[in-house]
Amino acid sequence: MEQVKVLGTWTSPFSARVLIGLEEKGVKYEYQEEVLSNKSDFLLQMNPVYKKIPILIHNGQPICESLVILQYIDETWDSKQITPSKPYDRALARFWADFIDKKFFSQSRSLSLRLTGDDIEQDKHDTLENLKILEGALRNMSGGGSLPFFGGEDFGFLDIAIIPFASWFQTFEYFGNFKIPLETEYPLLNAWVKRCMERESIKKVLPSPDRILQAGILQAKNYLAQK
């Protein structure tokens, strides 16, 4: 019998990518919640190089890094195609997924880590600028907004790579003490988020923005208590 297991943590958008991919493919899996401050021996055994989640374990074999895992899921289970069929479209999707990880999230995440200081103003500016860039990318990839998803007509790889971060917008706003004007400044992204949130895979996997925010507040309190 095929065995599929995911090691992750519920607050992680990277873990969410893996679970959404499996849900979209209709793959049955076992999920193990990890506490990153006290990583299990199993996690360290499955990912001895980076020692982090998410990890997909397929018939005893571990696959690490969320975008790598998404590609593996698509190549292993053929119930539906997640990645674009054309080489250029695949390269474009991977480029923007890399942008999300290396620019958007790395800069926006700092808002919930820097509680004070001048750098927070730069983080807010960068977050809004990166959203503007994503709005432009969605416009170009969806025919000016005539297509519903980053992948065109079908919900796919890049949509899965980006949508988990929408649950973090409220947390960014709270810690940055600013507003992300999705409806007025980023209308295509706003409409895309709403469409994605209607999918059963998203409803099942993504935590609510309120739950993410409460976890962030608790983390901040614990951080300040230790200083």
CSV table of N, CA, C and O in Angstrom, one decimal, residues 33 36-37 41 57 71-72 75-76 82 87 91 98 103 117 121 123 141 154 164 171 179 189 204 209 225:
chain,number,residue,atom,x,y,z
A,33,GLU,N,2.2,17.1,12.8
A,33,GLU,CA,2.5,18.5,13.2
A,33,GLU,C,3.8,18.5,14.0
A,33,GLU,O,4.0,17.7,14.9
A,36,LEU,N,8.7,23.5,16.0
A,36,LEU,CA,10.0,23.8,15.5
A,36,LEU,C,11.0,24.1,16.5
A,36,LEU,O,12.2,24.0,16.3
A,37,SER,N,10.5,24.5,17.7
A,37,SER,CA,11.5,24.7,18.8
A,37,SER,C,11.9,23.4,19.5
A,37,SER,O,12.8,23.4,20.3
A,41,ASP,N,12.9,13.7,16.4
A,41,ASP,CA,14.1,12.9,15.8
A,41,ASP,C,13.7,12.4,14.4
A,41,ASP,O,14.6,12.4,13.6
A,57,ILE,N,7.1,12.5,2.7
A,57,ILE,CA,7.7,11.1,2.8
A,57,ILE,C,6.8,10.2,2.0
A,57,ILE,O,5.7,9.9,2.4
A,71,GLN,N,6.6,20.0,-7.3
A,71,GLN,CA,7.0,19.4,-8.6
A,71,GLN,C,6.9,17.9,-8.6
A,71,GLN,O,6.5,17.2,-9.5
A,72,TYR,N,7.4,17.3,-7.5
A,72,TYR,CA,7.4,15.9,-7.3
A,72,TYR,C,6.0,15.3,-7.3
A,72,TYR,O,5.7,14.3,-7.9
A,75,GLU,N,4.6,15.2,-10.7
A,75,GLU,CA,5.2,14.2,-11.6
A,75,GLU,C,4.8,12.8,-11.1
A,75,GLU,O,4.9,11.8,-11.9
A,76,THR,N,4.4,12.6,-9.9
A,76,THR,CA,4.2,11.3,-9.3
A,76,THR,C,2.7,10.9,-9.5
A,76,THR,O,2.4,9.7,-9.8
A,82,ILE,N,-0.6,20.1,-12.4
A,82,ILE,CA,-0.5,21.3,-11.7
A,82,ILE,C,0.5,22.3,-12.4
A,82,ILE,O,0.2,23.5,-12.5
A,87,PRO,N,7.3,24.6,-21.7
A,87,PRO,CA,8.5,24.9,-21.0
A,87,PRO,C,8.6,26.3,-20.5
A,87,PRO,O,9.1,26.6,-19.4
A,91,ALA,N,8.9,27.7,-16.7
A,91,ALA,CA,10.0,28.5,-16.2
A,91,ALA,C,9.5,29.8,-15.6
A,91,ALA,O,10.0,30.3,-14.5
A,98,ASP,N,9.9,31.7,-7.0
A,98,ASP,CA,11.2,32.0,-6.4
A,98,ASP,C,11.1,33.5,-5.9
A,98,ASP,O,11.7,33.8,-4.8
A,103,LYS,N,12.0,37.3,-2.1
A,103,LYS,CA,11.7,38.7,-1.9
A,103,LYS,C,10.5,39.0,-1.1
A,103,LYS,O,10.6,39.6,0.0
A,117,GLY,N,11.8,50.0,15.5
A,117,GLY,CA,13.0,50.4,14.7
A,117,GLY,C,12.7,51.0,13.4
A,117,GLY,O,11.6,50.8,12.8
A,121,GLU,N,9.8,50.6,8.6
A,121,GLU,CA,9.2,51.5,7.5
A,121,GLU,C,9.7,51.0,6.1
A,121,GLU,O,8.9,51.0,5.2
A,123,ASP,N,10.4,47.9,5.5
A,123,ASP,CA,9.7,46.6,5.3
A,123,ASP,C,8.3,46.8,4.8
A,123,ASP,O,7.8,46.1,3.9
A,141,MET,N,0.0,37.6,-16.9
A,141,MET,CA,-0.2,36.1,-17.0
A,141,MET,C,-1.7,35.7,-17.2
A,141,MET,O,-2.0,34.6,-17.5
A,154,ASP,N,-6.8,27.4,-15.3
A,154,ASP,CA,-6.8,26.4,-14.3
A,154,ASP,C,-5.9,26.8,-13.1
A,154,ASP,O,-4.8,27.4,-13.3
A,164,PRO,N,-0.9,30.6,0.0
A,164,PRO,CA,-0.8,30.5,1.5
A,164,PRO,C,-0.4,31.8,2.2
A,164,PRO,O,-0.7,32.0,3.4
A,171,THR,N,-1.6,39.7,9.6
A,171,THR,CA,-0.5,39.8,10.6
A,171,THR,C,0.5,40.8,10.2
A,171,THR,O,1.0,41.6,11.0
A,179,LYS,N,-2.0,49.5,6.4
A,179,LYS,CA,-3.1,48.8,5.7
A,179,LYS,C,-2.6,48.4,4.3
A,179,LYS,O,-2.0,49.2,3.6
A,189,LEU,N,-5.3,41.1,-7.7
A,189,LEU,CA,-4.8,40.2,-6.6
A,189,LEU,C,-6.0,39.9,-5.7
A,189,LEU,O,-6.2,38.8,-5.2
A,204,LYS,N,-9.8,23.6,3.3
A,204,LYS,CA,-9.4,22.5,4.2
A,204,LYS,C,-8.0,22.8,4.8
A,204,LYS,O,-7.8,22.4,6.0
A,209,PRO,N,-6.8,34.0,8.8
A,209,PRO,CA,-5.9,35.1,9.1
A,209,PRO,C,-5.9,35.4,10.6
A,209,PRO,O,-4.9,35.8,11.2
A,225,ALA,N,9.3,38.5,26.3
A,225,ALA,CA,9.5,38.0,27.7
A,225,ALA,C,10.9,37.5,27.9
A,225,ALA,O,11.4,37.5,29.0
